[in-house]
Each structure stands twice: as C-alpha cells, then as structure tokens.
Coordinates of C-alpha atoms and ligand atoms in Angstrom, one line a residue:
X1 CA 112.6 38.7 -31.5
X2 CA 115.1 40.9 -29.9
X3 CA 114.1 44.2 -28.4
X4 CA 116.2 47.4 -28.2
X5 CA 116.3 49.3 -24.9
X6 CA 117.5 52.8 -23.9
X7 CA 117.9 52.5 -20.2
X8 CA 118.2 56.1 -19.4
X9 CA 118.9 58.1 -16.2
X10 CA 115.7 60.0 -16.6
X11 CA 113.7 58.1 -19.2
X12 CA 113.8 54.7 -20.8
X13 CA 112.4 53.4 -24.1
X14 CA 111.9 50.0 -25.7
X15 CA 111.3 49.0 -29.3
X16 CA 111.6 46.2 -31.8
X17 CA 111.8 45.6 -35.5
X18 CA 108.4 45.3 -37.1
X19 CA 108.1 44.1 -40.7
X20 CA 111.5 45.6 -41.5
X21 CA 111.0 48.9 -39.6
X22 CA 112.2 49.9 -36.2
X23 CA 109.3 50.8 -34.0
X24 CA 109.3 52.2 -30.5
X25 CA 106.5 51.0 -28.2
X26 CA 104.0 53.4 -26.8
X27 CA 101.9 52.9 -23.7
X28 CA 98.1 53.1 -23.7
X29 CA 98.3 56.9 -23.5
X30 CA 100.6 57.0 -26.5
X31 CA 103.8 57.9 -24.6
X32 CA 107.0 56.2 -25.8
X33 CA 109.1 57.5 -22.8
X34 CA 108.9 55.7 -19.5
X35 CA 110.3 57.7 -16.6
X36 CA 113.2 55.7 -15.0
X37 CA 111.4 56.1 -11.6
X38 CA 110.5 53.4 -9.2
X39 CA 108.1 54.0 -6.3
X40 CA 107.6 51.7 -3.4
X41 CA 104.1 52.2 -1.9
X42 CA 103.7 51.0 1.6
X43 CA 102.6 47.4 1.6
X44 CA 102.3 47.2 -2.2
X45 CA 104.3 46.1 -5.1
X46 CA 106.9 48.6 -6.7
X47 CA 105.4 50.9 -9.3
X48 CA 107.4 52.0 -12.4
X49 CA 107.2 54.9 -14.7
X50 CA 104.6 57.7 -15.0
X51 CA 102.5 56.3 -12.2
X52 CA 105.5 56.2 -9.9
X53 CA 106.1 60.0 -10.3
X54 CA 102.7 60.7 -8.9
X55 CA 102.5 58.4 -5.9
X56 CA 102.4 60.5 -2.8
X57 CA 103.9 59.2 0.4
X58 CA 105.9 56.4 -1.2
X59 CA 109.7 55.8 -1.3
X60 CA 110.7 57.0 -4.7
X61 CA 114.0 56.1 -6.4
X62 CA 115.1 58.1 -9.3
X63 CA 118.4 58.2 -11.4
X64 CA 119.4 54.7 -10.3
X65 CA 121.6 54.6 -13.4
X66 CA 124.1 56.8 -11.6
X67 CA 124.7 54.1 -9.1
X68 CA 125.1 51.1 -11.4
X69 CA 128.2 49.1 -10.8
X70 CA 128.9 50.7 -7.5
X71 CA 127.7 47.7 -5.5
X72 CA 126.2 50.0 -2.9
X73 CA 122.8 49.1 -1.4
X74 CA 119.9 51.4 -0.9
X75 CA 116.9 51.0 1.2
X76 CA 113.4 51.4 -0.3
X77 CA 110.1 49.8 0.6
X78 CA 111.5 48.3 3.7
X79 CA 114.3 46.3 2.2
X80 CA 117.8 46.7 0.7
X81 CA 118.3 46.8 -3.0
X82 CA 121.3 46.6 -5.3
X83 CA 121.2 49.2 -8.1
X84 CA 120.8 46.5 -10.7
X85 CA 117.8 45.2 -8.9
X86 CA 116.1 48.6 -9.2
X87 CA 117.0 48.8 -12.8
X88 CA 115.6 45.3 -13.3
X89 CA 112.3 46.6 -12.1
X90 CA 112.4 49.2 -14.9
X91 CA 113.4 46.7 -17.5
X92 CA 110.7 44.3 -16.4
X93 CA 108.1 47.1 -16.8
X94 CA 109.5 47.9 -20.3
X95 CA 109.4 44.2 -21.2
X96 CA 105.8 43.8 -20.1
X97 CA 104.8 46.9 -22.2
X98 CA 106.5 45.4 -25.2
X99 CA 104.9 42.0 -24.8
X100 CA 101.5 43.7 -24.4
X101 CA 102.0 45.7 -27.6
X102 CA 103.6 43.0 -29.7
X103 CA 101.6 40.0 -28.4
X104 CA 104.6 37.8 -28.0
X105 CA 107.0 36.9 -25.3
X106 CA 110.2 38.9 -25.3
X107 CA 113.3 37.1 -24.2
X108 CA 116.3 38.8 -25.7
X109 CA 117.5 42.4 -25.7
X110 CA 120.1 45.0 -26.7
X111 CA 120.6 47.5 -24.0
X112 CA 122.5 50.8 -24.3
X113 CA 125.0 52.3 -21.8
X114 CA 127.0 55.5 -21.9
X115 CA 130.3 55.2 -23.7
X116 CA 132.2 56.0 -20.5
X117 CA 130.6 53.1 -18.6
X118 CA 133.3 50.8 -17.2
X119 CA 133.2 47.0 -17.0
X120 CA 131.6 46.9 -13.6
X121 CA 128.8 49.3 -14.8
X122 CA 128.3 47.3 -18.1
X123 CA 128.2 44.0 -16.1
X124 CA 125.6 45.5 -13.7
X125 CA 123.5 46.5 -16.6
X126 CA 123.7 43.1 -18.1
X127 CA 122.8 41.6 -14.7
X128 CA 119.8 43.9 -14.5
X129 CA 118.6 42.6 -17.8
X130 CA 119.0 39.0 -16.6
X131 CA 117.1 39.8 -13.5
X132 CA 114.2 41.1 -15.6
X133 CA 114.2 37.8 -17.5
X134 CA 116.1 39.1 -20.6
X135 CA 119.1 37.5 -22.3
X136 CA 121.3 40.6 -23.0
X137 CA 122.6 39.9 -26.5
X138 CA 124.6 43.1 -26.6
X139 CA 125.6 46.1 -24.5
X140 CA 125.8 49.0 -26.9
X141 CA 127.3 52.4 -26.4
X142 CA 124.8 55.2 -26.5
X143 CA 126.6 57.4 -29.0
X144 CA 127.1 54.4 -31.3
X145 CA 123.4 53.6 -31.1
X146 CA 122.6 57.3 -31.9
X147 CA 124.9 57.2 -34.9
X148 CA 123.1 54.1 -36.1
X149 CA 119.8 55.8 -35.8
X150 CA 121.0 58.8 -37.7
X151 CA 122.1 56.4 -40.5
X152 CA 125.7 57.5 -40.0
X153 CA 126.9 54.0 -40.6
X154 CA 126.5 54.7 -44.2
X155 CA 129.0 57.5 -44.3
X156 CA 132.3 56.6 -45.9
X157 CA 135.1 54.7 -44.3
X158 CA 136.9 56.7 -41.6
X159 CA 134.1 59.2 -41.3
X160 CA 134.1 61.1 -38.0
X161 CA 131.0 62.2 -36.1
X162 CA 130.4 63.8 -32.8
X163 CA 127.4 62.9 -30.6
X164 CA 126.3 65.6 -28.2
X165 CA 124.0 64.0 -25.6
X166 CA 122.3 66.2 -23.0
X167 CA 119.7 64.3 -21.0
X168 CA 118.0 64.9 -17.7
X169 CA 120.9 64.5 -15.4
X170 CA 124.0 63.8 -17.5
X171 CA 126.0 65.2 -20.3
X172 CA 128.2 63.3 -22.7
X173 CA 130.1 64.2 -25.8
X174 CA 131.6 61.5 -27.9
X175 CA 133.7 61.5 -31.0
X176 CA 133.4 58.4 -33.2
X177 CA 135.1 57.1 -36.2
X178 CA 133.5 54.7 -38.6
X179 CA 136.0 51.8 -39.4
X180 CA 134.5 49.3 -41.7
X181 CA 130.9 48.9 -40.4
X182 CA 131.7 49.5 -36.7
X183 CA 132.0 52.8 -34.8
X184 CA 135.0 53.3 -32.7
X185 CA 134.8 55.8 -29.8
X186 CA 137.9 58.0 -30.3
X187 CA 137.2 60.1 -27.3
X188 CA 134.5 60.7 -24.8
X189 CA 134.0 63.4 -22.1
X190 CA 131.2 64.7 -20.1
X191 CA 129.7 65.5 -16.7
X192 CA 127.5 63.1 -14.8
X193 CA 126.0 66.0 -12.9
X194 CA 124.8 68.2 -15.7
X195 CA 121.5 68.1 -17.5
X196 CA 118.0 69.3 -17.7
X197 CA 117.5 68.8 -14.0
X198 CA 120.2 71.4 -13.3
X199 CA 118.4 73.9 -15.5
X200 CA 115.2 73.1 -13.6
X201 CA 116.8 73.5 -10.2
X202 CA 118.2 77.0 -11.2
X203 CA 114.8 78.1 -12.5
X204 CA 113.0 76.7 -9.4
X205 CA 115.4 78.6 -7.1
X206 CA 114.9 81.9 -9.0
X207 CA 111.1 81.7 -8.8
X208 CA 110.7 79.8 -5.6
X209 CA 108.7 77.1 -7.3
X210 CA 109.0 73.2 -7.5
X211 CA 111.5 71.7 -9.9
X212 CA 108.6 69.9 -11.4
X213 CA 106.9 73.1 -12.4
X214 CA 110.1 74.7 -13.5
X215 CA 110.6 71.7 -15.9
X216 CA 107.2 72.1 -17.3
X217 CA 107.8 75.8 -18.0
X218 CA 111.3 75.2 -19.5
X219 CA 109.9 72.5 -21.8
X220 CA 107.1 74.7 -23.0
X221 CA 109.6 77.5 -23.9
X222 CA 111.1 75.2 -26.4
X223 CA 108.2 75.7 -28.7
X224 CA 106.3 78.6 -27.1
X225 CA 107.1 82.2 -26.2
X226 CA 105.6 82.1 -22.8
X227 CA 105.2 79.5 -20.1
X228 CA 101.6 78.9 -18.9
X229 CA 102.0 78.8 -15.1
X230 CA 105.1 80.8 -14.4
X231 CA 105.9 84.3 -15.6
X232 CA 108.9 83.2 -17.6
X233 CA 109.9 84.0 -21.1
X234 CA 112.6 82.5 -23.3
X235 CA 115.3 85.3 -22.9
X236 CA 115.0 85.0 -19.1
X237 CA 115.2 81.2 -19.2
X238 CA 118.2 81.4 -21.3
X239 CA 120.0 83.8 -19.1
X240 CA 119.3 81.5 -16.1
X241 CA 120.5 78.4 -17.9
X242 CA 123.5 79.9 -19.9
X243 CA 126.2 79.4 -17.2
X244 CA 125.2 75.8 -16.8
X245 CA 125.1 75.1 -20.5
X246 CA 128.4 76.8 -21.1
X247 CA 130.1 74.1 -19.0
X248 CA 129.5 71.7 -21.9
X249 CA 131.7 73.8 -24.2
X250 CA 135.0 72.8 -22.6
X251 CA 134.1 69.1 -22.6
X252 CA 133.5 69.3 -26.4
X253 CA 136.8 71.0 -27.0
X254 CA 138.6 68.4 -24.8
X255 CA 136.9 65.5 -26.6
X256 CA 138.0 66.9 -30.0
X257 CA 141.6 67.4 -28.7
X258 CA 141.7 63.9 -27.3
X259 CA 140.6 62.5 -30.7
X260 CA 143.3 64.7 -32.3
X261 CA 140.7 66.4 -34.5
X262 CA 139.6 69.9 -35.3
X263 CA 135.9 70.6 -35.5
X264 CA 136.2 70.9 -39.3
X265 CA 137.4 67.3 -39.5
X266 CA 133.9 66.0 -38.4
X267 CA 131.5 64.8 -41.0
X268 CA 128.4 65.2 -38.8
X269 CA 127.4 66.4 -35.4
X270 CA 124.3 64.9 -34.0
X271 CA 122.1 65.8 -31.0
X272 CA 120.8 63.2 -28.5
X273 CA 118.9 63.7 -25.2
X274 CA 115.7 65.5 -24.6
X275 CA 117.4 68.7 -23.4
X276 CA 119.0 69.2 -26.8
X277 CA 115.5 70.3 -28.0
X278 CA 116.2 73.7 -26.3
X279 CA 117.0 76.3 -28.9
X280 CA 120.0 77.6 -26.9
X281 CA 121.6 74.2 -26.9
X282 CA 121.4 74.0 -30.7
X283 CA 122.9 77.4 -31.0
X284 CA 125.8 76.5 -28.6
X285 CA 126.5 73.2 -30.5
X286 CA 126.5 75.1 -33.9
X287 CA 128.9 77.6 -32.5
X288 CA 131.3 75.1 -30.8
X289 CA 131.5 72.8 -33.9
X290 CA 131.1 75.6 -36.5
X291 CA 128.3 73.8 -38.2
X292 CA 124.6 73.2 -37.9
X293 CA 123.9 69.9 -36.0
X294 CA 122.0 67.2 -37.7
X295 CA 118.5 67.2 -36.1
X296 CA 116.8 64.7 -38.4
X297 CA 116.0 62.3 -35.6
X298 CA 114.0 62.8 -32.3
X299 CA 116.8 63.6 -29.9
X300 CA 115.2 61.6 -27.0
X301 CA 114.4 58.6 -29.2
X302 CA 117.6 58.2 -31.2
X303 CA 119.5 56.0 -28.8
X304 CA 116.5 53.7 -28.5
X305 CA 116.1 53.5 -32.2
X306 CA 119.7 52.7 -32.6
X307 CA 119.3 49.9 -30.0
X308 CA 116.4 48.5 -32.1
X309 CA 118.4 48.7 -35.3
X310 CA 121.2 46.8 -33.6
X311 CA 118.7 44.2 -32.4
X312 CA 117.5 44.0 -36.0
X313 CA 121.0 43.4 -37.2
X314 CA 121.5 40.6 -34.7
X315 CA 118.1 39.1 -35.7
X316 CA 119.0 39.4 -39.4
X317 CA 115.9 41.5 -40.1
X318 CA 118.1 44.6 -40.9
X319 CA 120.0 43.6 -44.0
X320 CA 123.1 45.6 -44.5
X321 CA 122.5 46.5 -48.1
X322 CA 124.3 49.7 -48.8
X323 CA 121.9 51.9 -50.8
X324 CA 122.6 55.0 -52.5
X325 CA 124.8 56.8 -50.0
X326 CA 128.2 55.7 -51.1
X327 CA 129.6 53.6 -53.9
X328 CA 130.1 50.1 -52.5
X329 CA 132.8 49.3 -55.0
X330 CA 135.1 51.1 -57.4
X331 CA 133.9 52.0 -60.9
X332 CA 136.1 52.4 -63.8
X333 CA 136.9 51.3 -67.4
X334 CA 139.2 48.8 -69.0
X335 CA 142.3 50.4 -70.5
X336 CA 145.2 49.2 -72.6
X337 CA 146.6 45.9 -71.6
X338 CA 143.4 44.7 -69.9
X339 CA 143.9 46.8 -66.8
X340 CA 141.3 48.3 -64.5
X341 CA 141.4 52.1 -64.6
X342 CA 139.4 53.5 -61.6
X343 CA 137.3 56.6 -62.1
X344 CA 135.3 56.6 -59.0
X345 CA 136.9 54.8 -56.0
X346 CA 134.8 52.7 -53.6
X347 CA 133.1 54.5 -50.7
X348 CA 132.8 57.7 -52.6
X349 CA 129.7 59.6 -51.5
X350 CA 127.1 60.2 -54.2
X351 CA 126.0 62.1 -56.2
X352 CA 129.5 62.4 -57.8
X353 CA 130.9 63.2 -61.2
X354 CA 134.4 62.3 -62.4
X355 CA 136.2 62.0 -65.6
X356 CA 139.4 61.4 -67.4
X357 CA 140.9 61.9 -70.9
X358 CA 142.0 58.9 -73.0
X359 CA 143.9 58.6 -76.2
X360 CA 144.3 56.1 -79.0
X361 CA 146.8 53.4 -78.7
X362 CA 147.0 52.7 -82.4
X363 CA 147.5 55.3 -85.2
X364 CA 144.5 55.8 -87.4
X365 CA 142.2 54.0 -84.9
X366 CA 138.6 55.2 -85.4
X367 CA 136.7 53.6 -82.5
X368 CA 137.4 52.8 -78.9
X369 CA 135.7 50.1 -76.9
X370 CA 134.6 51.3 -73.4
X371 CA 134.0 48.6 -71.0
X372 CA 132.5 49.8 -67.7
X373 CA 133.9 47.9 -64.8
X374 CA 133.0 47.5 -61.1
X375 CA 135.3 46.0 -58.5
X376 CA 138.6 46.2 -56.7
X377 CA 140.8 44.0 -58.8
X378 CA 143.7 45.2 -60.9
X379 CA 143.0 43.2 -64.0
X380 CA 139.8 44.2 -66.0
X381 CA 138.8 40.5 -66.3
X382 CA 138.5 40.0 -62.6
X383 CA 136.0 42.8 -62.1
X384 CA 132.4 42.8 -63.0
X385 CA 131.5 44.1 -66.5
X386 CA 128.6 46.4 -66.2
X387 CA 128.3 47.4 -69.8
X388 CA 130.3 47.8 -73.0
X389 CA 130.0 50.1 -76.0
X390 CA 132.0 51.6 -78.9
X391 CA 132.8 55.2 -79.2
X392 CA 133.7 56.5 -82.6
X393 CA 136.2 59.3 -82.9
X394 CA 138.1 61.2 -85.5
X395 CA 141.1 59.0 -86.6
X396 CA 144.5 60.6 -85.6
X397 CA 148.1 59.6 -85.2
X398 CA 148.8 57.4 -82.2
X399 CA 148.3 59.2 -78.9
X400 CA 146.7 62.2 -80.5
X401 CA 143.0 61.4 -80.4
X402 CA 141.3 62.8 -77.3
X403 CA 138.3 61.0 -75.9
X404 CA 136.9 62.2 -72.6
X405 CA 135.1 59.6 -70.4
X406 CA 132.9 60.9 -67.6
X407 CA 131.1 58.9 -64.9
X408 CA 128.3 60.5 -63.1
X409 CA 126.3 58.8 -60.4
X410 CA 123.1 60.7 -59.7
X411 CA 121.2 60.9 -56.4
X412 CA 119.1 57.9 -57.5
X413 CA 122.2 55.7 -57.8
X414 CA 122.1 55.6 -61.6
X415 CA 125.5 55.7 -63.4
X416 CA 125.6 57.8 -66.5
X417 CA 128.6 57.2 -68.6
X418 CA 129.4 60.0 -71.1
X419 CA 132.1 59.9 -73.7
X420 CA 133.1 62.8 -75.9
X421 CA 135.3 63.0 -79.0
X422 CA 137.1 66.2 -78.3
X423 CA 137.7 66.8 -82.0
X424 CA 134.0 66.9 -82.9
X425 CA 132.4 67.4 -79.6
X426 CA 130.2 64.4 -80.3
X427 CA 128.8 62.7 -77.2
X428 CA 127.7 59.2 -76.5
X429 CA 125.9 58.4 -73.2
X430 CA 124.7 55.2 -71.6
X431 CA 123.0 54.6 -68.3
X432 CA 123.7 51.8 -65.9
X433 CA 121.3 51.1 -63.2
X434 CA 123.0 48.5 -61.1
X435 CA 126.2 50.4 -60.1
X436 CA 125.3 51.3 -56.5
X437 CA 122.6 48.9 -55.3
X438 CA 124.8 45.9 -54.7
X439 CA 124.1 43.2 -52.1
X440 CA 126.4 43.2 -49.2
X441 CA 127.6 39.6 -49.7
X442 CA 128.7 40.4 -53.2
X443 CA 130.6 43.5 -52.1
X444 CA 132.3 41.5 -49.3
X445 CA 133.3 38.8 -51.7
X446 CA 134.8 41.2 -54.1
X447 CA 136.8 43.1 -51.4
X448 CA 137.8 39.7 -49.9
X449 CA 139.1 38.6 -53.3
X450 CA 141.0 41.8 -53.8
X451 CA 142.8 41.4 -50.4
X452 CA 143.4 37.7 -51.0
X453 CA 144.9 38.3 -54.5
X454 CA 146.6 41.6 -53.7
X455 CA 150.1 40.4 -54.5
X456 CA 149.4 38.4 -57.6
X457 CA 147.1 41.2 -58.8
X458 CA 149.9 43.7 -58.4
X459 CA 152.3 41.4 -60.3
X460 CA 149.7 41.0 -63.0
X461 CA 149.4 44.7 -63.4
X462 CA 153.1 45.2 -63.5
X463 CA 153.4 42.4 -66.1
X464 CA 150.6 44.1 -68.2
X465 CA 152.4 47.4 -68.0
X466 CA 155.8 45.9 -68.9
X467 CA 154.1 44.1 -71.8
X468 CA 152.6 47.4 -73.0
X469 CA 156.0 49.0 -72.9
X470 CA 157.5 46.1 -74.9
X471 CA 154.7 46.4 -77.4
X472 CA 155.6 50.0 -77.9
X473 CA 159.4 49.3 -78.1
X474 CA 159.4 46.5 -80.6
X475 CA 157.8 48.3 -83.5
X476 CA 160.0 51.3 -82.8
X477 CA 163.0 49.0 -83.2
X478 CA 161.8 47.7 -86.5
X479 CA 161.5 51.3 -87.7
X480 CA 165.0 52.0 -86.6
X481 CA 166.4 49.0 -88.3
X482 CA 164.8 50.1 -91.5
X483 CA 166.1 53.7 -91.3
X484 CA 169.6 53.1 -89.9
X485 CA 172.7 51.5 -91.0
X486 CA 174.0 49.4 -88.0
X487 CA 177.1 47.5 -87.4
X488 CA 176.2 43.8 -88.1
X489 CA 177.2 42.8 -84.6
X490 CA 175.1 45.5 -82.9
X491 CA 172.2 44.5 -85.0
X492 CA 172.5 40.8 -84.1
X493 CA 172.8 41.6 -80.4
X494 CA 169.6 43.7 -80.5
X495 CA 167.8 41.1 -82.6
X496 CA 168.6 38.4 -80.1
X497 CA 167.3 40.6 -77.3
X498 CA 164.1 41.3 -79.2
X499 CA 163.6 37.6 -79.6
X500 CA 164.1 37.1 -75.9
X501 CA 161.6 39.9 -75.0
X502 CA 159.0 38.3 -77.3
X503 CA 159.5 35.0 -75.5
X504 CA 159.3 36.7 -72.1
X505 CA 155.9 38.2 -73.2
X506 CA 154.6 34.8 -74.0
X507 CA 155.6 33.4 -70.6
X508 CA 154.0 35.4 -67.8
X509 CA 157.1 35.8 -65.7
X510 CA 157.3 39.4 -64.5
X511 CA 160.9 39.3 -63.3
X512 CA 162.2 37.8 -66.6
X513 CA 160.3 40.2 -68.8
X514 CA 161.5 43.2 -66.7
X515 CA 165.1 42.0 -66.9
X516 CA 165.0 41.4 -70.7
X517 CA 163.2 44.8 -71.2
X518 CA 165.9 46.5 -69.2
X519 CA 168.6 44.9 -71.3
X520 CA 166.9 45.8 -74.5
X521 CA 166.4 49.3 -73.3
X522 CA 170.2 49.6 -72.6
X523 CA 171.2 48.1 -75.9
X524 CA 168.9 50.4 -77.9
X525 CA 169.9 53.6 -76.1
X526 CA 172.3 54.4 -78.9
X527 CA 169.9 53.3 -81.5
X528 CA 167.2 55.6 -80.2
X529 CA 169.6 58.6 -80.2
X530 CA 170.7 57.8 -83.8
X531 CA 167.1 57.4 -84.8
X532 CA 166.1 60.7 -83.5
X533 CA 169.0 62.3 -85.2
X534 CA 168.1 60.8 -88.5
X535 CA 164.4 61.8 -88.0
X536 CA 165.6 65.4 -87.3
X537 CA 167.7 65.4 -90.5
X538 CA 164.7 64.2 -92.4
Ligands
ADP1 P1 118.2 60.6 -20.1 O1 119.0 60.2 -21.3 O2 119.1 61.2 -19.0 O3 117.3 59.6 -19.6 P2 116.4 62.2 -21.8 O4 117.2 62.1 -23.0 O5 115.1 61.5 -21.8 O6 117.3 61.8 -20.5 O7 116.2 63.7 -21.5 C1 115.4 64.2 -20.4 C2 115.5 65.7 -20.3 O8 115.0 66.2 -21.6 C3 114.7 66.3 -19.2 O9 115.5 67.2 -18.6 C4 113.6 67.0 -20.0 O10 113.2 68.2 -19.3 C5 114.3 67.3 -21.3 N1 113.3 67.6 -22.3 C6 112.4 66.8 -22.9 N2 111.6 67.4 -23.7 C7 112.0 68.7 -23.8 C8 111.6 69.8 -24.5 N3 110.6 69.9 -25.3 N4 112.3 71.0 -24.3 C9 113.3 71.0 -23.4 N5 113.7 70.0 -22.7 C10 113.1 68.8 -22.9
MG2 MG1 119.9 59.2 -22.6

C-alpha cells in the first residue's frame, strides 16, 4: 500500500486507496486535516497537530514548509532542528494515524510539493519522508495533484487548466497542459507570504483581537451572515481583505502571459486551498478568468486526493481506463478502396454528433454497406470493425445518390449510427455500445501500431487512392474508344499504357502505379477533350 500525503504549510492530510476508491483518513474526532504544527513541551516528546495548537507554554513551530531546503537550523525544545526533521515529525504523525485507521503498516508514500519548489526543497521533502520511515515513491506537484483530483486528466490532449491555490500562508497560480497522460506546468507564479493568515492578521488588527479569533470569525462568514464572537459581517470582512486578495490578480495575469495564453484558452479553472472557500475569492477568480471556477472538489482536500490517486496509479489499483469523457480512438466508416474515413477523431469530448454525405460509386447501385470502424490506421482492414449493415437507397447514376451518415455518441458512451437516403428521407439506425469504453492497453496498442506503421499506412492509402483513380479512368477510356475514331498509332499507344496500368494495379508498387497513371493521363488528355466534344454534339 502506498499513501498519498499533502504536506501543507498550514494543514496536512493523508489518504490511501481503499477497494478502488481514494479515501482521506480522519482522526478520532472525524477531522481529516492535521494542522502542520509541532509543539515541544518542556521535558516531553514533541506533539503534532490539533493538540500542538493548544499547548500553552511550549515552543511551537508552525509553517516549517517555508524553510524546507534552506538548510537553516532552528532551536526548539532545547535542541537544534533541520526543517526536514520537523517535517518528519508531522509525516510520522500522519503515518501513525493512517496505520491506526488502516490496520496495516505503511511504508511507501507520494508527497506533494508546490510547483515552484526547487531541487533542494524537493530533496528536503523526500528526506523528511525517509526520516519518518517512508520510502517516497514520488514527489508530485500540488497543482498536478489537484488536476488529478478534479479528473482533469480525462480532458482531451493539449487541454489547458489553471489551478488557483490560496492556502493559509501561500498563494500559487499554475497553468498546466495535459500532454498524453501527464500534466506539464507551463507557468507558475505566486506569493509565499499571502494567504488566509494575512486576512486574519488584518482583521485582528482592525478589531484588536487575536488572529485565532479573527480566523474563526472569517471562516464563519463563508457560510453565515454574522460571526458569533466578533461584531463582523461579510461586507466589512470583504472590505478589509480586498486589498490583500487583489494582489493575486497580477500573478494570475503574469502566469497566463508566461504560458502564452489568454484566459479564454483555458478549459478549466480549479480552486485549491482552504481560503478559496471565501465567496470573494470565487468572485475574483471568475472575474480574472472570465469563467466560473470548477468547485466540484473540496478545495482543502483536492491536493491530498490527487496524491492518493497518484499512489493508486503507482500501486496499480487505479486502472487508467478512459471512460465516457473522450473518445479513446477515432471512429469512422470504410469507404471506397478499403480506406478508413474518420467521422469522429480520437480524443473528442462526448457527447458529440458528426456526419458526412456519401455517394454511390457505381451507377444504379441500390445499397451501400456501412462498416463502422474504430482505430487510427489508414486502411479499413487494420482497424476494429464494430458493426456492419446495409443501407438501401434509391438507385441513381454514379455519384448522384446521396446518403448521409451520422455518428452520435451520447453521454452514456453509446454510439448511434444513423444513415439517411436523402431522396426518400428513409433512416436506418444502429446502436453500438463498445465504442468508448475501451481498455487502456488496447488503445495504446492501436496508437502504437499507427505510429509504427505510419509510413507504410500512408503509402497504402495513396496506393488505394491511385487505384481508385485508375478504376475510374479505365472504363472511361473504353467508352472513348467506342465513340471516337482514333489514329491506329494513338490507339495502340493508349492500349499499351492501359495494359501497364492494369499490371501496376496488381502489383502494389505505389511509385510505379503513379508513374503509369501519369503517363496514361497525359496520353489521354486529347482523348478526353475529343470525347467531351463528341458528347456535346450528341
Ligand atoms: P495550506 O495548503 O497552506 O496548508 P490550506 O489549504 O489547508 O492551507 O488552507 C488553510 C486556510 O484555509 C486557512 O487560512 C483557513 O482559515 C482557510 N479556511 C479553511 N476553511 C475555511 C472556510 N470555511 N472559510 C474561509 N477560509 C477557510
Ligand atoms: Mg496546500
């Protein structure tokens, strides 16, 4: 079992996968947050968390995260400590809580750090884990963890998201791009001295109360109109906090500029950090990014949840099966010449509806076979055949029948294929259930094959297209021969070329077929002109 840990400046959380679900661990009082506070009572062992906040007369260390990687030592409880040693005490407490709740020993962990943490800060975090008896399997960036928790790894390729994280003491804004299945941090900005604590200090100063009381009042005003112990109402709180909150605006704009994006390019904006519960924060984010932020996750739990999911991925208990959100592979139908004609490209967000008009290749044809294909290969036969059916339509001269084919994937991932004979308006529909829910291995294999065979696939497609062209030209030449009087020599020359083209079709050599087709094309230019003239006369 691997645990996921959000080792925060103000609060920390730990969780693990349980029977396929990420679960954050609560203490006996049902609290999932553990304050990142360590108290050193005289003559006793260090105390971590809620109890540490209430120990009078002890040395109390808070916000140790700010000093990670600095190498500076601080004195507490009569000895000197490296920052990672203090963090290790917090991690050990989290580990104990998890072991108590899970009933097993915990040895491995994923731990999150801010995106801007440098190598020294990351190494110190890893060291803290080791000191606490944990093998740190991965150091994960907090915005990436949050994006995982919000399920944004299921957005399409190259999706862009912003993660706005306002915690107790720090503010970060990160712009991420999803490339394959990994998030890349395009830009990150922030202020390591801006957070809920600063709001509390401002309120405390205005009312001459303790920051502790100010914080209680401020948190109450997230959901209530009035604070219980201080004569403070929301409008007044907001006017005190506004100048501090406004400082996050410039960071957001700079992060967007650094990422080379406009707010409108983002697919999602998510909120992280306890202080983003404040209504005024949500309003500011909506204003800066021109869209409502996604608030489907608990802001103070999202990072930990993402760490647990990452742990699950490493454990293999989170299977990366793409469900419902995007099409894992392209969907299309087989067209003339055995080619794949894509209607819905891979990674299209569903639900989606797309269609195309097809025509008959043969005069008088009365039915068309629709083969529904899935995959990334150029030739129909290399893709998966999901279904096949015949559509009847009104016979018409070649190229004049009109059959519409529409693919619709509904929100449940079911593919509805609809065909319509435009002449009669008659519809045929079939349903295919397996179009979206495809195991990851199979998707990977298909994409791998398409990359591996990219060149030959392209050559095959060109050959099929050249062959189609030849198959159109040859009957037209027969017609011309019938209708026109040609000089014997011209006729022999064209006949010889026709024979060569027929041979080239049989031998799948693209270059040869193209060359012969070109020659035949040139030789019949005059023929074509004469034929048109004769047809006009007729
Ligand atoms: P960090 O990531 O820095 O450890 P958190 O994400 O846990 O911090 O955020 C802690 C901050 O969230 C504190 O300032 C706290 O007051 C604030 N917070 C928590 N709950 C609320 C709430 N309901 N309303 C307003 N602020 C809140
Ligand atoms: Mg945090």
